């Protein structure tokens, strides 16, 4: 038996170097330092440009038509309302159900409440296939229409399958490329971790985030395309283009590690980008040491009093069922609606389903700034009732502003004003991105990264300045970074790429 | 704001160097390599010898008398049986309850069963205070009697407190030294992680394992003593001396790290010890890389079909309530019994409580061997119904042999025969140690480390050869190593110390 080389910063260096090469545009790739070989090969690799991908996505959108009509919840074909509980479920027992959740949150601004919630106690697969072409890692993404996408088609992972999906509950066509992920150990696994989904809309839902690298020939199917990380990064800056499932998997990529800094040392970097590049190297240090960060999380998980349990949907208080939908009496938060879908280019052609339609566009933001030349972001320990383990780390701000307008100022989200009022030159990332289009209807959030001076922003209770290399270490394990933080982390890393926005 | 130095292998080097110094006996401490300063100071430190600790423990046992009598469950003062469910609970609503658990384990040798289980949905604190004296880290341990200890007094952590305990449900005396752990962020935190307890006797029970280092003067109370890691290591080799709560906390200590090897480079080391010392250094590599190990765990957690839920105690099948106790009709597994305790030197003087009394002595063993000069242990992905997250890594063997004698050979624990039949010269560690004496009555396991040739032992499904530095990285997070593995990991690391057994 042979030993494998030690991980560098917990990650194997060659993967990280190839990811770095994949993130850089051709003109900026250059052989330098340790990863010279990979970078060198990358520099000569054939590659496409982001605008080519954009045109391909637009063409795909033309072919993948999906007609989505609102229907009353009681009229959903295949779905029924349980006579005792009022819960909405599929007649197969598969897919998911809409139930009620009662929450006790002793420390929160609202002490207790109940709400509808999606219950899907199974672990799905969000998988991206990777392969090296001429020295450059590429990722197989799919142009996919989802009923909840307000613009139809977005870039999805290679595989995006619930367990019902791949166990064929809907008796549709098999899921393409699924076997690479179901038998991942035959290949090189770059990412494989269960992560949570939205903690206010899902009850303890988790998906398996995977990136699997293959060396063999891969059959190319219609609607799929190999993209470099640099191309994906450029597309991330476009509104509603890279879907949530792709973003969470990207957020788990091993893009931090030692000795990668020289690869990103490109001409014209400003102070922010230089600090960002340094912040991907564990050797650069951080404001808090790793034990301190873990202790802070342990403390928060121990003392935070939040308890959530499923209750019959008919028992949620403050919610009304009128005109075929379920909505809060205040008109805030979200509605449960029914949709009828007619699709081309999917596993099945027609179906009905309930969806969650949020009221209003949310704001998801990191405050970010250099501490001693190393970029840090202000992470928040956030308790959401649907989490499996009390709290996860969230972006600095994560809210739908309209839901909080009726609350006293002290109960409004911290730092929301700093984000909404930020000068344009301090806004480093700003795009409206969609949440999962298979469950959420036109759910959009403005993802923002705002540069601040950390010395001018105190660390309030529940917040910590963390370096991206620390987030990269935490995200190897499940339930540390919430889905919004993983998504925004992918956006942050995209700022290292020099391909620039094609907005 | 200032950055802290990067962690070495995820741990700050000074802590690890001081732990190494604390583990070595005076004659073997020497200044060499990077940690020379700490080691040098250690060499001149005042310290006691293990046999002094043994005498102190024996003296303490004389003072801390505890009379424990069996009583019928129905006669337990302060406890009552719920009329509807049959569950046993304390009248205060605090402490814990004995309920039923129904288990569906699709993949196991037994497809489904039900059993009594302890339910205590609160996170207790197991905390050890550390302080440097003359360059040597010492740990404040307590000579403590517990009703379940068959020999009365064992070495306990500084603080061993359930939440009921420290919230004063029993209206007893305050818990000494508790404030150091409730306000840990004022001190230097070396360990702070929630870990699971026994998955067959507890329903999703977790305790917060903590080591907090202080620099201030600490008031010395009766029954407490500062010990070096080397002294504790020597005591670990004695039967029933270091209690389970101390062992799980020791198992979480950051004793792995780069650049520590020279400190343990002592004369007279054999091949096994040399491989063990090397295996504590992440730079030495391992058979499987970190991503592969995490992927293996993710896969096991995704595909393992085990579901456990609480049911009324009256509904467990196969269990009888006769003569004031609850026992399985086969006489196997365990009994729920009642005890009446009269104690001196504890928070309260008298109490009654139910306890779990296992039938027979268990075997908890690692097969261990050198792969490329680096020690590896054969870890098993073990599904137990009481775990919070499906599976945890367990020792190679963990069972009570008597519980399996009626099963077909194929269903008996893998590698049990290799452990029980091992030649004496291959047995590197062998001690009978007690499980938690506050809940378990005379629960004892034989902890064994058996040296094997890994090339001669295939890696069956569900088993992986892992290096101790990999276990050290996993145990920083909750729910990766089960309590038996953490305990045995502490025993394994004790073999690095040269103080030798005082058995």
Coordinates of N, CA, C and O in Angstrom, one line a residue, chain A residues 290-393:
Chain A
X290 N -8.3 29.1 14.0 CA -9.3 28.1 13.7 C -10.1 27.6 14.9 O -11.3 27.4 14.9
X291 N -9.3 27.3 16.0 CA -9.9 26.8 17.2 C -10.9 27.8 17.8 O -12.0 27.5 18.3
X292 N -10.5 29.1 17.7 CA -11.4 30.2 18.2 C -12.7 30.2 17.4 O -13.8 30.5 17.9
X293 N -12.6 30.1 16.1 CA -13.8 30.1 15.2 C -14.7 28.9 15.5 O -15.9 29.1 15.7
X294 N -14.1 27.7 15.7 CA -14.9 26.5 16.0 C -15.5 26.7 17.4 O -16.7 26.3 17.6
X295 N -14.8 27.3 18.3 CA -15.4 27.4 19.6 C -16.6 28.4 19.6 O -17.6 28.2 20.3
X296 N -16.4 29.5 18.8 CA -17.5 30.4 18.7 C -18.8 29.8 18.1 O -19.9 30.0 18.6
X297 N -18.6 28.9 17.1 CA -19.7 28.2 16.5 C -20.3 27.2 17.6 O -21.5 27.1 17.7
X298 N -19.4 26.5 18.3 CA -19.9 25.5 19.3 C -20.8 26.3 20.4 O -21.8 25.8 20.8
X299 N -20.2 27.4 20.8 CA -20.9 28.2 21.8 C -22.3 28.7 21.3 O -23.3 28.5 21.9
X300 N -22.3 29.2 20.0 CA -23.6 29.6 19.5 C -24.6 28.4 19.3 O -25.8 28.6 19.6
X301 N -24.1 27.3 19.0 CA -25.0 26.1 18.8 C -25.5 25.6 20.2 O -26.5 25.0 20.2
X302 N -24.7 25.9 21.2 CA -25.1 25.4 22.5 C -26.1 26.3 23.2 O -27.1 25.9 23.8
X303 N -25.9 27.6 23.0 CA -26.7 28.6 23.8 C -28.0 29.0 23.1 O -28.9 29.5 23.7
X304 N -28.0 28.9 21.7 CA -29.1 29.4 21.0 C -30.3 28.6 21.2 O -30.3 27.4 21.0
X305 N -31.4 29.2 21.6 CA -32.6 28.4 21.9 C -33.6 28.5 20.7 O -34.4 29.5 20.6
X306 N -33.5 27.6 19.8 CA -34.5 27.6 18.7 C -34.9 26.1 18.6 O -34.1 25.2 18.5
X307 N -36.2 25.9 18.5 CA -36.7 24.6 18.4 C -37.8 24.6 17.3 O -38.7 25.5 17.3
X308 N -37.7 23.7 16.3 CA -38.7 23.7 15.3 C -39.2 22.3 15.2 O -38.5 21.3 15.3
X309 N -40.5 22.2 14.9 CA -41.1 20.8 14.7 C -42.2 20.9 13.6 O -42.8 22.0 13.5
X310 N -42.4 19.8 13.0 CA -43.4 19.8 12.0 C -44.8 19.7 12.6 O -45.0 19.0 13.7
X311 N -45.7 20.5 12.1 CA -47.1 20.4 12.6 C -48.0 20.3 11.4 O -47.6 20.6 10.2
X312 N -49.3 20.0 11.6 CA -50.2 19.9 10.4 C -50.3 21.3 9.8 O -50.3 22.3 10.5
X313 N -50.3 21.3 8.4 CA -50.4 22.6 7.7 C -51.6 23.4 8.1 O -51.6 24.6 8.2
X314 N -52.7 22.6 8.4 CA -53.9 23.4 8.9 C -53.8 24.1 10.2 O -54.6 24.9 10.5
X315 N -52.7 23.8 10.9 CA -52.6 24.4 12.2 C -51.7 25.6 12.3 O -51.5 26.2 13.3
X316 N -51.1 26.0 11.1 CA -50.2 27.2 11.1 C -51.0 28.4 11.4 O -52.1 28.5 10.8
X317 N -50.5 29.3 12.2 CA -51.3 30.5 12.6 C -50.9 31.7 11.8 O -49.7 31.9 11.6
X318 N -51.9 32.5 11.4 CA -51.6 33.7 10.7 C -51.5 33.5 9.2 O -51.3 34.4 8.5
X319 N -51.8 32.3 8.8 CA -51.7 32.0 7.3 C -53.1 31.7 6.9 O -53.9 31.0 7.5
X320 N -53.5 32.1 5.7 CA -54.8 32.0 5.1 C -54.8 31.2 3.8 O -53.8 31.3 3.1
X321 N -55.8 30.4 3.6 CA -55.9 29.7 2.3 C -57.0 30.3 1.5 O -58.2 30.1 1.9
X322 N -56.7 31.2 0.6 CA -57.7 31.9 -0.2 C -57.3 31.8 -1.7 O -56.1 31.9 -2.0
X323 N -58.3 31.8 -2.5 CA -58.0 31.8 -4.0 C -57.0 30.8 -4.4 O -56.1 31.1 -5.3
X324 N -57.0 29.6 -3.8 CA -56.2 28.5 -4.3 C -54.7 28.7 -3.9 O -53.8 28.0 -4.5
X325 N -54.4 29.5 -2.9 CA -53.0 29.7 -2.5 C -53.0 29.9 -1.0 O -54.1 30.2 -0.4
X326 N -51.9 29.7 -0.4 CA -51.7 30.0 1.1 C -50.8 31.2 1.3 O -49.7 31.2 0.7
X327 N -51.3 32.1 2.0 CA -50.5 33.3 2.2 C -50.6 33.9 3.6 O -51.5 33.5 4.3
X328 N -49.6 34.7 4.0 CA -49.6 35.2 5.4 C -50.6 36.4 5.4 O -50.8 37.1 4.4
X329 N -51.3 36.5 6.5 CA -52.4 37.5 6.6 C -51.8 38.9 6.4 O -52.5 39.8 6.0
X330 N -50.5 39.1 6.7 CA -49.9 40.4 6.5 C -49.5 40.7 5.0 O -49.2 41.8 4.7
X331 N -49.6 39.7 4.2 CA -49.1 39.8 2.8 C -47.6 39.7 2.7 O -47.0 39.8 1.6
X332 N -46.9 39.5 3.9 CA -45.4 39.4 3.8 C -44.9 38.0 3.6 O -45.7 37.0 3.5
X333 N -43.6 37.8 3.6 CA -42.9 36.5 3.6 C -43.1 35.8 2.3 O -42.3 36.1 1.4
X334 N -44.0 34.9 2.2 CA -44.1 34.1 0.9 C -45.5 33.5 0.8 O -46.3 33.6 1.8
X335 N -45.8 33.0 -0.4 CA -47.1 32.3 -0.6 C -46.7 30.9 -1.0 O -45.7 30.7 -1.6
X336 N -47.7 30.0 -0.8 CA -47.6 28.7 -1.4 C -48.6 28.7 -2.6 O -49.8 29.0 -2.4
X337 N -48.1 28.5 -3.8 CA -48.9 28.6 -5.0 C -48.9 27.2 -5.7 O -48.1 26.4 -5.4
X338 N -49.8 27.1 -6.6 CA -49.8 25.9 -7.5 C -49.4 26.3 -8.9 O -49.8 27.4 -9.4
X339 N -48.6 25.5 -9.6 CA -48.3 25.7 -11.0 C -48.5 24.5 -11.9 O -48.4 23.4 -11.4
X340 N -48.8 24.7 -13.1 CA -48.9 23.6 -14.1 C -47.8 23.9 -15.2 O -47.7 25.0 -15.7
X341 N -47.1 22.9 -15.4 CA -45.9 23.0 -16.2 C -46.0 22.2 -17.5 O -46.4 21.0 -17.4
X342 N -45.6 22.8 -18.6 CA -45.5 22.0 -19.9 C -44.1 22.3 -20.4 O -43.7 23.4 -20.6
X343 N -43.3 21.2 -20.5 CA -41.9 21.4 -20.8 C -41.5 20.6 -22.0 O -42.0 19.5 -22.2
X344 N -40.5 21.1 -22.7 CA -39.8 20.3 -23.7 C -38.4 20.1 -23.2 O -37.8 21.0 -22.5
X345 N -37.8 19.0 -23.5 CA -36.4 18.8 -23.1 C -36.1 18.4 -21.6 O -35.1 18.6 -21.1
X346 N -37.1 17.9 -21.0 CA -36.9 17.4 -19.6 C -37.3 16.0 -19.5 O -37.8 15.4 -20.5
X347 N -37.2 15.4 -18.3 CA -37.5 14.0 -18.2 C -38.9 13.7 -18.5 O -39.3 12.7 -19.0
X348 N -39.8 14.5 -17.9 CA -41.2 14.3 -18.2 C -41.8 15.6 -18.9 O -41.3 16.6 -18.7
X349 N -42.9 15.4 -19.5 CA -43.4 16.6 -20.3 C -44.3 17.5 -19.6 O -44.4 18.7 -19.9
X350 N -45.1 17.0 -18.7 CA -46.1 17.8 -18.0 C -46.2 17.4 -16.6 O -46.2 16.3 -16.3
X351 N -46.4 18.4 -15.7 CA -46.7 18.1 -14.3 C -47.2 19.3 -13.6 O -47.1 20.4 -14.1
X352 N -47.9 19.0 -12.5 CA -48.3 20.1 -11.6 C -47.5 20.0 -10.3 O -47.0 18.9 -10.0
X353 N -47.4 21.1 -9.7 CA -46.7 21.1 -8.4 C -46.9 22.3 -7.6 O -47.2 23.4 -8.1
X354 N -46.9 22.2 -6.2 CA -46.9 23.5 -5.4 C -45.5 24.1 -5.4 O -44.5 23.4 -5.7
X355 N -45.5 25.4 -5.3 CA -44.2 26.1 -5.2 C -44.3 27.2 -4.1 O -45.4 27.6 -3.8
X356 N -43.1 27.6 -3.6 CA -43.1 28.8 -2.7 C -42.7 30.0 -3.5 O -41.8 30.0 -4.3
X357 N -43.6 31.0 -3.4 CA -43.3 32.3 -4.1 C -43.0 33.4 -3.1 O -43.9 33.8 -2.4
X358 N -41.7 33.8 -2.9 CA -41.4 34.8 -1.9 C -42.0 36.1 -2.3 O -42.2 36.4 -3.5
X359 N -42.4 36.9 -1.3 CA -42.9 38.3 -1.6 C -41.7 39.2 -1.6 O -41.0 39.4 -0.5
X360 N -41.3 39.8 -2.7 CA -40.2 40.7 -2.7 C -38.9 40.1 -3.0 O -38.7 38.9 -2.9
X361 N -37.9 41.0 -3.4 CA -36.6 40.6 -3.7 C -35.7 40.7 -2.5 O -35.8 41.8 -1.8
X362 N -34.9 39.7 -2.2 CA -34.1 39.8 -1.0 C -32.7 40.4 -1.2 O -32.3 40.7 -2.4
X363 N -32.0 40.6 -0.1 CA -30.6 41.2 -0.2 C -29.7 40.2 0.5 O -30.0 39.8 1.7
X364 N -28.7 39.8 -0.1 CA -27.7 38.8 0.5 C -26.3 39.4 0.3 O -25.9 39.6 -0.9
X365 N -25.7 39.8 1.4 CA -24.5 40.6 1.2 C -23.4 40.3 2.2 O -23.7 40.0 3.4
X366 N -22.2 40.3 1.7 CA -21.0 40.3 2.6 C -20.4 41.7 2.7 O -20.2 42.4 1.7
X367 N -20.2 42.2 3.9 CA -19.2 43.3 4.1 C -17.8 42.6 4.0 O -17.6 41.6 4.6
X368 N -16.9 43.2 3.3 CA -15.6 42.6 3.1 C -14.5 43.7 3.2 O -14.8 44.8 2.7
X369 N -13.4 43.3 3.7 CA -12.3 44.3 3.8 C -11.0 43.7 4.2 O -11.0 42.6 4.7
X370 N -10.0 44.4 4.0 CA -8.6 43.9 4.2 C -8.2 44.1 5.7 O -8.4 45.2 6.2
X371 N -7.8 43.1 6.3 CA -7.2 43.1 7.6 C -5.7 42.7 7.5 O -5.5 41.5 7.1
X372 N -4.8 43.6 7.7 CA -3.4 43.2 7.5 C -3.1 42.7 6.1 O -2.3 41.8 6.0
X373 N -3.8 43.2 5.1 CA -3.5 42.8 3.7 C -4.2 41.5 3.3 O -4.1 41.1 2.2
X374 N -5.0 40.9 4.2 CA -5.7 39.7 3.9 C -7.2 40.0 4.0 O -7.7 40.6 5.0
X375 N -8.0 39.7 2.9 CA -9.4 40.0 2.9 C -10.1 39.2 3.9 O -9.8 38.0 4.1
X376 N -11.1 39.8 4.6 CA -12.0 39.1 5.5 C -13.4 39.5 5.1 O -13.7 40.5 4.6
X377 N -14.3 38.6 5.4 CA -15.7 38.9 5.2 C -16.4 38.8 6.6 O -16.0 38.0 7.5
X378 N -17.4 39.6 6.8 CA -18.1 39.5 8.1 C -19.2 38.5 8.1 O -20.3 38.7 7.5
X379 N -19.0 37.3 8.7 CA -20.0 36.3 8.7 C -20.8 36.3 10.0 O -20.4 36.8 11.0
X380 N -22.0 35.9 9.8 CA -23.0 35.9 10.9 C -23.4 34.5 11.3 O -23.6 33.7 10.5
X381 N -23.5 34.2 12.6 CA -24.0 33.0 13.1 C -25.5 33.1 13.1 O -26.1 33.8 13.8
X382 N -26.2 32.4 12.1 CA -27.6 32.6 11.9 C -28.4 31.3 12.3 O -28.1 30.2 11.8
X383 N -29.4 31.5 13.1 CA -30.3 30.4 13.5 C -31.5 30.4 12.6 O -32.2 31.4 12.5
X384 N -31.7 29.4 11.8 CA -32.9 29.3 11.0 C -33.6 28.0 11.4 O -32.9 27.0 11.6
X385 N -34.9 28.0 11.4 CA -35.6 26.8 12.0 C -35.4 25.6 11.2 O -35.5 24.5 11.7
X386 N -35.1 25.7 9.9 CA -35.0 24.5 9.1 C -33.6 23.9 9.1 O -33.4 22.9 8.4
X387 N -32.7 24.4 9.8 CA -31.3 23.8 9.8 C -31.3 22.6 10.6 O -32.0 22.4 11.6
X388 N -30.4 21.7 10.2 CA -30.2 20.4 11.0 C -29.5 20.6 12.3 O -29.7 19.9 13.2
X389 N -28.7 21.7 12.4 CA -27.9 21.8 13.6 C -27.8 23.3 14.1 O -26.8 23.9 14.2
X390 N -29.0 23.8 14.5 CA -29.2 25.1 15.2 C -28.7 26.3 14.4 O -29.5 27.1 14.0
X391 N -27.4 26.5 14.1 CA -27.0 27.7 13.4 C -26.0 27.3 12.3 O -25.4 26.2 12.3
X392 N -26.0 28.1 11.3 CA -24.9 28.0 10.3 C -24.4 29.4 10.0 O -25.0 30.4 10.4
X393 N -23.3 29.5 9.4 CA -22.7 30.8 9.1 C -23.4 31.4 7.9 O -23.5 30.7 6.8

